[in-house]
PDB file of C-alpha atoms in Angstrom:
ATOM      1  CA  MET A   1     156.595  96.399 158.291  1.00 87.00           C
ATOM      2  CA  HIS A   2     153.980  94.660 156.180  1.00 89.00           C
ATOM      3  CA  LYS A   3     153.217  90.982 156.744  1.00 91.00           C
ATOM      4  CA  ALA A   4     154.696  90.195 153.317  1.00 90.00           C
ATOM      5  CA  GLU A   5     158.026  91.779 154.273  1.00 91.00           C
ATOM      6  CA  ARG A   6     158.115  89.853 157.549  1.00 91.00           C
ATOM      7  CA  ASP A   7     157.257  86.631 155.718  1.00 92.00           C
ATOM      8  CA  THR A   8     160.121  87.239 153.294  1.00 92.00           C
ATOM      9  CA  MET A   9     162.578  87.588 156.191  1.00 92.00           C
ATOM     10  CA  MET A  10     161.254  84.412 157.802  1.00 93.00           C
ATOM     11  CA  THR A  11     161.466  82.321 154.635  1.00 92.00           C
ATOM     12  CA  ARG A  12     165.118  83.277 154.158  1.00 93.00           C
ATOM     13  CA  LEU A  13     166.134  81.434 157.334  1.00 94.00           C
ATOM     14  CA  ASN A  14     167.860  78.092 156.907  1.00 95.00           C
ATOM     15  CA  GLN A  15     167.062  75.199 159.200  1.00 94.00           C
ATOM     16  CA  VAL A  16     169.751  76.062 161.769  1.00 95.00           C
ATOM     17  CA  GLU A  17     168.639  79.681 161.821  1.00 95.00           C
ATOM     18  CA  ARG A  18     164.996  78.665 162.227  1.00 94.00           C
ATOM     19  CA  GLU A  19     165.888  76.621 165.279  1.00 95.00           C
ATOM     20  CA  GLN A  20     167.920  79.509 166.699  1.00 94.00           C
ATOM     21  CA  PHE A  21     164.982  81.834 165.999  1.00 95.00           C
ATOM     22  CA  ARG A  22     162.612  79.535 167.883  1.00 94.00           C
ATOM     23  CA  ARG A  23     164.933  79.352 170.894  1.00 94.00           C
ATOM     24  CA  LEU A  24     165.475  83.111 171.002  1.00 93.00           C
ATOM     25  CA  ILE A  25     161.747  83.840 170.741  1.00 93.00           C
ATOM     26  CA  GLN A  26     160.996  81.277 173.443  1.00 92.00           C
ATOM     27  CA  ASP A  27     163.579  82.934 175.657  1.00 91.00           C
ATOM     28  CA  VAL A  28     161.893  86.309 175.132  1.00 90.00           C
ATOM     29  CA  ARG A  29     158.471  84.816 175.886  1.00 88.00           C
ATOM     30  CA  THR A  30     159.554  83.193 179.138  1.00 84.00           C
ATOM     31  CA  ARG A  31     161.368  86.266 180.383  1.00 78.00           C
ATOM     32  CA  ALA A  32     159.144  88.175 182.820  1.00 59.00           C
ATOM     33  CA  THR A  33     158.993  91.751 181.582  1.00 71.00           C
ATOM     34  CA  ALA A  34     156.576  94.637 181.574  1.00 68.00           C
ATOM     35  CA  SER A  35     157.712  95.773 178.148  1.00 78.00           C
ATOM     36  CA  ARG A  36     156.222  94.672 174.843  1.00 87.00           C
ATOM     37  CA  PRO A  37     157.670  91.436 173.476  1.00 91.00           C
ATOM     38  CA  GLY A  38     158.919  93.327 170.420  1.00 92.00           C
ATOM     39  CA  SER A  39     160.869  95.655 172.740  1.00 91.00           C
ATOM     40  CA  ALA A  40     162.353  92.623 174.485  1.00 91.00           C
ATOM     41  CA  VAL A  41     163.443  91.291 171.082  1.00 93.00           C
ATOM     42  CA  ARG A  42     165.107  94.620 170.297  1.00 92.00           C
ATOM     43  CA  GLN A  43     166.912  94.545 173.664  1.00 91.00           C
ATOM     44  CA  MET A  44     168.089  91.031 172.911  1.00 91.00           C
ATOM     45  CA  LEU A  45     169.320  92.145 169.492  1.00 93.00           C
ATOM     46  CA  THR A  46     171.241  94.994 171.126  1.00 93.00           C
ATOM     47  CA  SER A  47     173.078  92.595 173.397  1.00 92.00           C
ATOM     48  CA  GLN A  48     173.397  89.541 171.152  1.00 90.00           C
ATOM     49  CA  GLY A  49     172.670  90.698 167.631  1.00 91.00           C
ATOM     50  CA  HIS A  50     176.340  90.788 166.630  1.00 93.00           C
ATOM     51  CA  THR A  51     176.542  87.012 167.251  1.00 94.00           C
ATOM     52  CA  LEU A  52     173.664  86.222 164.914  1.00 94.00           C
ATOM     53  CA  SER A  53     173.625  85.742 161.167  1.00 95.00           C
ATOM     54  CA  PRO A  54     172.330  88.677 159.066  1.00 95.00           C
ATOM     55  CA  ALA A  55     169.269  86.644 158.022  1.00 95.00           C
ATOM     56  CA  LEU A  56     168.418  85.806 161.632  1.00 95.00           C
ATOM     57  CA  ARG A  57     168.881  89.422 162.721  1.00 95.00           C
ATOM     58  CA  ALA A  58     166.619  90.599 159.904  1.00 95.00           C
ATOM     59  CA  ALA A  59     163.906  88.091 160.837  1.00 95.00           C
ATOM     60  CA  LEU A  60     164.007  89.110 164.492  1.00 95.00           C
ATOM     61  CA  GLU A  61     163.931  92.810 163.576  1.00 94.00           C
ATOM     62  CA  ALA A  62     160.925  92.133 161.354  1.00 94.00           C
ATOM     63  CA  VAL A  63     159.115  90.376 164.203  1.00 93.00           C
ATOM     64  CA  ALA A  64     159.920  93.271 166.555  1.00 94.00           C
ATOM     65  CA  ALA A  65     158.745  95.831 164.005  1.00 94.00           C
ATOM     66  CA  ARG A  66     155.501  93.960 163.417  1.00 93.00           C
ATOM     67  CA  ASP A  67     154.840  93.705 167.154  1.00 94.00           C
ATOM     68  CA  ALA A  68     155.007  97.482 167.535  1.00 93.00           C
ATOM     69  CA  LEU A  69     152.243  98.012 164.996  1.00 95.00           C
ATOM     70  CA  GLY A  70     148.621  98.665 165.803  1.00 97.00           C
ATOM     71  CA  PRO A  71     146.758 101.005 168.133  1.00 97.00           C
ATOM     72  CA  GLN A  72     148.363 101.229 171.560  1.00 96.00           C
ATOM     73  CA  VAL A  73     146.635 100.821 174.915  1.00 96.00           C
ATOM     74  CA  GLY A  74     144.718 103.951 175.868  1.00 96.00           C
ATOM     75  CA  THR A  75     144.313 105.186 172.303  1.00 97.00           C
ATOM     76  CA  ALA A  76     141.216 105.227 170.146  1.00 97.00           C
ATOM     77  CA  PRO A  77     141.465 102.355 167.657  1.00 98.00           C
ATOM     78  CA  PRO A  78     140.742 102.733 163.948  1.00 98.00           C
ATOM     79  CA  ASP A  79     137.018 102.371 163.425  1.00 98.00           C
ATOM     80  CA  PHE A  80     135.700  99.823 160.985  1.00 98.00           C
ATOM     81  CA  CYS A  81     132.432  98.651 159.518  1.00 98.00           C
ATOM     82  CA  LEU A  82     132.744  95.067 158.294  1.00 98.00           C
ATOM     83  CA  GLN A  83     130.305  92.531 156.934  1.00 97.00           C
ATOM     84  CA  ARG A  84     129.320  89.809 159.341  1.00 97.00           C
ATOM     85  CA  LEU A  85     129.551  86.320 157.830  1.00 96.00           C
ATOM     86  CA  GLY A  86     126.215  84.700 157.188  1.00 91.00           C
ATOM     87  CA  ALA A  87     124.257  87.821 158.038  1.00 93.00           C
ATOM     88  CA  ALA A  88     122.902  90.857 156.225  1.00 91.00           C
ATOM     89  CA  GLU A  89     124.353  93.246 158.780  1.00 92.00           C
ATOM     90  CA  ARG A  90     127.603  95.130 158.884  1.00 97.00           C
ATOM     91  CA  VAL A  91     129.193  95.651 162.277  1.00 98.00           C
ATOM     92  CA  ARG A  92     130.671  99.028 163.213  1.00 98.00           C
ATOM     93  CA  LEU A  93     133.236  98.924 166.028  1.00 98.00           C
ATOM     94  CA  SER A  94     132.397 102.394 167.367  1.00 98.00           C
ATOM     95  CA  SER A  95     128.765 101.400 167.888  1.00 98.00           C
ATOM     96  CA  PHE A  96     129.834  99.465 170.990  1.00 98.00           C
ATOM     97  CA  ARG A  97     131.333 102.486 172.716  1.00 97.00           C
ATOM     98  CA  GLY A  98     129.530 103.107 175.988  1.00 95.00           C
ATOM     99  CA  GLN A  99     127.754  99.752 175.634  1.00 95.00           C
ATOM    100  CA  GLN A 100     130.246  96.907 176.104  1.00 95.00           C
ATOM    101  CA  PRO A 101     133.866  95.950 175.561  1.00 97.00           C
ATOM    102  CA  VAL A 102     134.800  94.367 172.232  1.00 98.00           C
ATOM    103  CA  ALA A 103     137.228  91.461 172.003  1.00 98.00           C
ATOM    104  CA  LEU A 104     138.809  91.023 168.572  1.00 98.00           C
ATOM    105  CA  VAL A 105     140.545  87.929 167.233  1.00 98.00           C
ATOM    106  CA  PHE A 106     142.314  88.665 163.948  1.00 98.00           C
ATOM    107  CA  GLY A 107     143.354  85.573 162.019  1.00 97.00           C
ATOM    108  CA  SER A 108     142.898  83.159 159.151  1.00 96.00           C
ATOM    109  CA  TYR A 109     142.542  79.428 158.587  1.00 96.00           C
ATOM    110  CA  THR A 110     146.101  78.817 157.395  1.00 95.00           C
TER     111      THR A 110
ATOM    112  CA  MET B   1     139.481  80.519 173.190  1.00 92.00           C
ATOM    113  CA  GLU B   2     136.032  78.982 173.139  1.00 92.00           C
ATOM    114  CA  ALA B   3     136.103  78.763 176.942  1.00 95.00           C
ATOM    115  CA  ILE B   4     136.954  82.455 177.197  1.00 97.00           C
ATOM    116  CA  TYR B   5     134.126  83.308 174.813  1.00 97.00           C
ATOM    117  CA  ARG B   6     131.568  81.267 176.734  1.00 96.00           C
ATOM    118  CA  ARG B   7     132.721  82.710 180.055  1.00 96.00           C
ATOM    119  CA  TYR B   8     132.408  86.362 179.048  1.00 97.00           C
ATOM    120  CA  ARG B   9     130.031  86.545 176.087  1.00 97.00           C
ATOM    121  CA  ASP B  10     127.233  88.029 178.201  1.00 96.00           C
ATOM    122  CA  HIS B  11     129.422  91.056 179.008  1.00 96.00           C
ATOM    123  CA  VAL B  12     131.748  91.392 176.003  1.00 98.00           C
ATOM    124  CA  ALA B  13     131.131  91.462 172.255  1.00 98.00           C
ATOM    125  CA  PHE B  14     133.466  88.948 170.615  1.00 98.00           C
ATOM    126  CA  PHE B  15     134.369  88.954 166.945  1.00 98.00           C
ATOM    127  CA  VAL B  16     136.770  87.033 164.770  1.00 98.00           C
ATOM    128  CA  VAL B  17     138.056  89.349 162.044  1.00 98.00           C
ATOM    129  CA  TYR B  18     139.050  87.167 159.106  1.00 98.00           C
ATOM    130  CA  VAL B  19     142.065  88.593 157.286  1.00 97.00           C
ATOM    131  CA  GLN B  20     144.503  87.571 154.557  1.00 96.00           C
ATOM    132  CA  GLU B  21     145.763  84.002 154.708  1.00 96.00           C
ATOM    133  CA  ALA B  22     148.820  83.545 156.897  1.00 93.00           C
ATOM    134  CA  HIS B  23     150.253  80.672 154.849  1.00 94.00           C
ATOM    135  CA  PRO B  24     148.620  80.508 151.423  1.00 92.00           C
ATOM    136  CA  THR B  25     149.600  77.848 148.901  1.00 92.00           C
ATOM    137  CA  ASP B  26     150.891  80.604 146.615  1.00 92.00           C
ATOM    138  CA  GLY B  27     152.930  82.186 149.389  1.00 90.00           C
ATOM    139  CA  TRP B  28     154.729  80.948 152.493  1.00 89.00           C
ATOM    140  CA  GLN B  29     153.435  77.412 152.669  1.00 86.00           C
ATOM    141  CA  VAL B  30     154.049  75.436 155.885  1.00 89.00           C
ATOM    142  CA  GLU B  31     154.318  71.679 156.308  1.00 88.00           C
ATOM    143  CA  SER B  32     151.680  71.400 159.017  1.00 91.00           C
ATOM    144  CA  ASN B  33     149.018  72.841 156.706  1.00 93.00           C
ATOM    145  CA  VAL B  34     150.033  70.479 153.922  1.00 90.00           C
ATOM    146  CA  ALA B  35     149.824  67.535 156.330  1.00 92.00           C
ATOM    147  CA  GLU B  36     146.377  68.598 157.521  1.00 91.00           C
ATOM    148  CA  GLY B  37     145.057  69.461 154.069  1.00 91.00           C
ATOM    149  CA  ILE B  38     144.514  73.136 154.944  1.00 93.00           C
ATOM    150  CA  LEU B  39     145.362  74.415 151.491  1.00 92.00           C
ATOM    151  CA  PHE B  40     144.103  77.797 150.332  1.00 94.00           C
ATOM    152  CA  GLN B  41     145.600  80.306 147.935  1.00 94.00           C
ATOM    153  CA  GLN B  42     145.702  83.968 148.909  1.00 95.00           C
ATOM    154  CA  HIS B  43     142.248  85.384 148.353  1.00 96.00           C
ATOM    155  CA  GLN B  44     141.706  86.903 144.935  1.00 97.00           C
ATOM    156  CA  SER B  45     138.310  88.396 145.732  1.00 97.00           C
ATOM    157  CA  TYR B  46     136.069  89.301 148.627  1.00 97.00           C
ATOM    158  CA  ALA B  47     133.772  86.414 147.759  1.00 97.00           C
ATOM    159  CA  GLU B  48     136.710  84.015 147.972  1.00 97.00           C
ATOM    160  CA  ARG B  49     137.809  85.446 151.315  1.00 98.00           C
ATOM    161  CA  ALA B  50     134.279  85.134 152.702  1.00 97.00           C
ATOM    162  CA  SER B  51     134.040  81.556 151.399  1.00 97.00           C
ATOM    163  CA  VAL B  52     137.292  80.496 153.084  1.00 97.00           C
ATOM    164  CA  ALA B  53     136.224  82.292 156.258  1.00 97.00           C
ATOM    165  CA  ALA B  54     132.995  80.323 156.237  1.00 97.00           C
ATOM    166  CA  THR B  55     134.877  77.053 155.732  1.00 97.00           C
ATOM    167  CA  CYS B  56     137.204  77.960 158.595  1.00 96.00           C
ATOM    168  CA  SER B  57     134.292  78.822 160.860  1.00 96.00           C
ATOM    169  CA  LEU B  58     132.554  75.520 160.139  1.00 96.00           C
ATOM    170  CA  ASP B  59     135.659  73.322 160.297  1.00 95.00           C
ATOM    171  CA  LEU B  60     136.903  74.839 163.551  1.00 94.00           C
ATOM    172  CA  HIS B  61     133.413  75.203 165.019  1.00 94.00           C
ATOM    173  CA  LEU B  62     134.061  78.859 165.788  1.00 94.00           C
ATOM    174  CA  PRO B  63     131.432  79.929 168.301  1.00 94.00           C
ATOM    175  CA  MET B  64     131.892  83.676 167.878  1.00 96.00           C
ATOM    176  CA  PRO B  65     130.651  85.787 164.974  1.00 97.00           C
ATOM    177  CA  VAL B  66     133.045  86.326 162.093  1.00 98.00           C
ATOM    178  CA  LEU B  67     133.632  89.634 160.331  1.00 98.00           C
ATOM    179  CA  VAL B  68     135.406  89.593 156.975  1.00 98.00           C
ATOM    180  CA  GLU B  69     138.128  92.128 156.230  1.00 98.00           C
ATOM    181  CA  GLU B  70     137.844  94.005 152.938  1.00 97.00           C
ATOM    182  CA  MET B  71     140.290  93.180 150.170  1.00 97.00           C
ATOM    183  CA  ASP B  72     142.290  96.403 150.645  1.00 97.00           C
ATOM    184  CA  ASN B  73     143.481  94.933 153.998  1.00 97.00           C
ATOM    185  CA  ALA B  74     143.301  98.433 155.486  1.00 96.00           C
ATOM    186  CA  ILE B  75     142.041  97.332 158.910  1.00 97.00           C
ATOM    187  CA  ASP B  76     144.452  94.392 158.951  1.00 95.00           C
ATOM    188  CA  GLU B  77     147.347  96.817 158.417  1.00 95.00           C
ATOM    189  CA  ALA B  78     145.994  99.473 160.801  1.00 97.00           C
ATOM    190  CA  TYR B  79     145.886  96.876 163.562  1.00 97.00           C
ATOM    191  CA  GLY B  80     149.155  95.163 162.569  1.00 95.00           C
ATOM    192  CA  ALA B  81     146.974  92.099 162.643  1.00 96.00           C
ATOM    193  CA  ALA B  82     148.077  89.410 160.177  1.00 93.00           C
ATOM    194  CA  PRO B  83     148.824  86.617 160.674  1.00 95.00           C
ATOM    195  CA  GLU B  84     146.995  86.750 164.020  1.00 96.00           C
ATOM    196  CA  ARG B  85     146.474  89.141 166.866  1.00 97.00           C
ATOM    197  CA  LEU B  86     144.257  89.741 169.876  1.00 98.00           C
ATOM    198  CA  TYR B  87     142.781  93.048 170.983  1.00 98.00           C
ATOM    199  CA  LEU B  88     140.338  94.254 173.565  1.00 98.00           C
ATOM    200  CA  ILE B  89     138.542  97.554 173.107  1.00 98.00           C
ATOM    201  CA  GLY B  90     137.197  98.886 176.394  1.00 97.00           C
ATOM    202  CA  VAL B  91     133.674 100.161 176.964  1.00 95.00           C
ATOM    203  CA  ASP B  92     135.190 103.658 176.766  1.00 95.00           C
ATOM    204  CA  GLY B  93     136.062 102.938 173.156  1.00 97.00           C
ATOM    205  CA  ARG B  94     139.809 102.903 173.806  1.00 97.00           C
ATOM    206  CA  VAL B  95     142.266 100.046 173.422  1.00 98.00           C
ATOM    207  CA  ALA B  96     142.392  98.091 176.688  1.00 97.00           C
ATOM    208  CA  TYR B  97     144.644  95.298 175.410  1.00 97.00           C
ATOM    209  CA  HIS B  98     147.073  95.351 172.486  1.00 97.00           C
ATOM    210  CA  GLY B  99     148.195  91.769 171.997  1.00 96.00           C
ATOM    211  CA  GLY B 100     151.612  90.712 170.857  1.00 94.00           C
ATOM    212  CA  ALA B 101     152.103  90.002 167.178  1.00 93.00           C
ATOM    213  CA  GLY B 102     151.137  86.444 166.393  1.00 91.00           C
ATOM    214  CA  PRO B 103     151.989  83.696 166.228  1.00 93.00           C
ATOM    215  CA  HIS B 104     155.057  84.157 168.387  1.00 91.00           C
ATOM    216  CA  PHE B 105     153.528  86.522 170.958  1.00 93.00           C
ATOM    217  CA  PHE B 106     149.884  85.467 170.781  1.00 93.00           C
ATOM    218  CA  ASP B 107     148.841  85.135 174.448  1.00 93.00           C
ATOM    219  CA  LEU B 108     145.325  83.939 175.304  1.00 95.00           C
ATOM    220  CA  ASP B 109     145.944  84.047 179.062  1.00 95.00           C
ATOM    221  CA  GLU B 110     147.026  87.668 178.931  1.00 94.00           C
ATOM    222  CA  TRP B 111     144.003  88.518 176.755  1.00 97.00           C
ATOM    223  CA  GLU B 112     141.644  86.803 179.182  1.00 97.00           C
ATOM    224  CA  ARG B 113     143.108  88.730 182.126  1.00 96.00           C
ATOM    225  CA  ALA B 114     142.424  91.955 180.262  1.00 96.00           C
ATOM    226  CA  ILE B 115     138.875  90.825 179.451  1.00 97.00           C
ATOM    227  CA  ALA B 116     138.227  89.877 183.083  1.00 96.00           C
ATOM    228  CA  ALA B 117     139.512  93.255 184.268  1.00 95.00           C
ATOM    229  CA  SER B 118     137.339  95.038 181.725  1.00 94.00           C
ATOM    230  CA  VAL B 119     134.255  93.133 182.833  1.00 93.00           C
ATOM    231  CA  ARG B 120     134.994  93.904 186.497  1.00 90.00           C
ATOM    232  CA  ALA B 121     135.362  97.588 185.665  1.00 82.00           C
ATOM    233  CA  LYS B 122     132.052  97.526 183.805  1.00 69.00           C
ATOM    234  CA  VAL B 123     130.198  95.699 186.592  1.00 67.00           C
ATOM    235  CA  GLU B 124     131.840  97.612 189.445  1.00 66.00           C
ATOM    236  CA  PRO B 125     132.377 101.149 188.155  1.00 61.00           C
ATOM    237  CA  ALA B 126     134.702 103.305 190.274  1.00 57.00           C
TER     238      ALA B 126
END
């Protein structure tokens, strides 16, 4: 599930569906569970999905699919070597192995 | 986030990885960005991405170093990252924390607990 596909599902929601989406996601977030939030969304869809509009179901499935992506705990993550802003150096993730943990914040301004 | 960085930066390497825009003007625009004047098209080149990343870093006073994702978005996709996501890679080189997909499941408290545990493990090895 690429970001673009997820975005498409989200933009198809009307105002009522967006509000429903927000409430359902908030419910998932406040529910104490050891499972991944995307798994909790899938469980919710199993029990309530038939009551939701097709667009809302698709958006929630997209969110659940996106949540499952990425290297899982205990696995070796994809290595990278990226340019550091404002510096001549490139930073290689694997160079930190055996040295210190690495905290990553993926994001953008918008 | 800045508080977490300042608390643990002596023990953990922190990086922002700047990826594709979450809500570009030529994509899924959101009202809050329009209201705040945060208006950027989806990056058309690496230079443009780096320029917007620099603007973001300055405007938000980001204290941690910023790495810029390449235009093929390969790392972004490999990490299921965009629009935003938190990870912690342990000193053993393995994923110690795999954050929920942002924005809905972005959890700073959970990330900090993982960081704290990682630092304790590093300082007090079994």
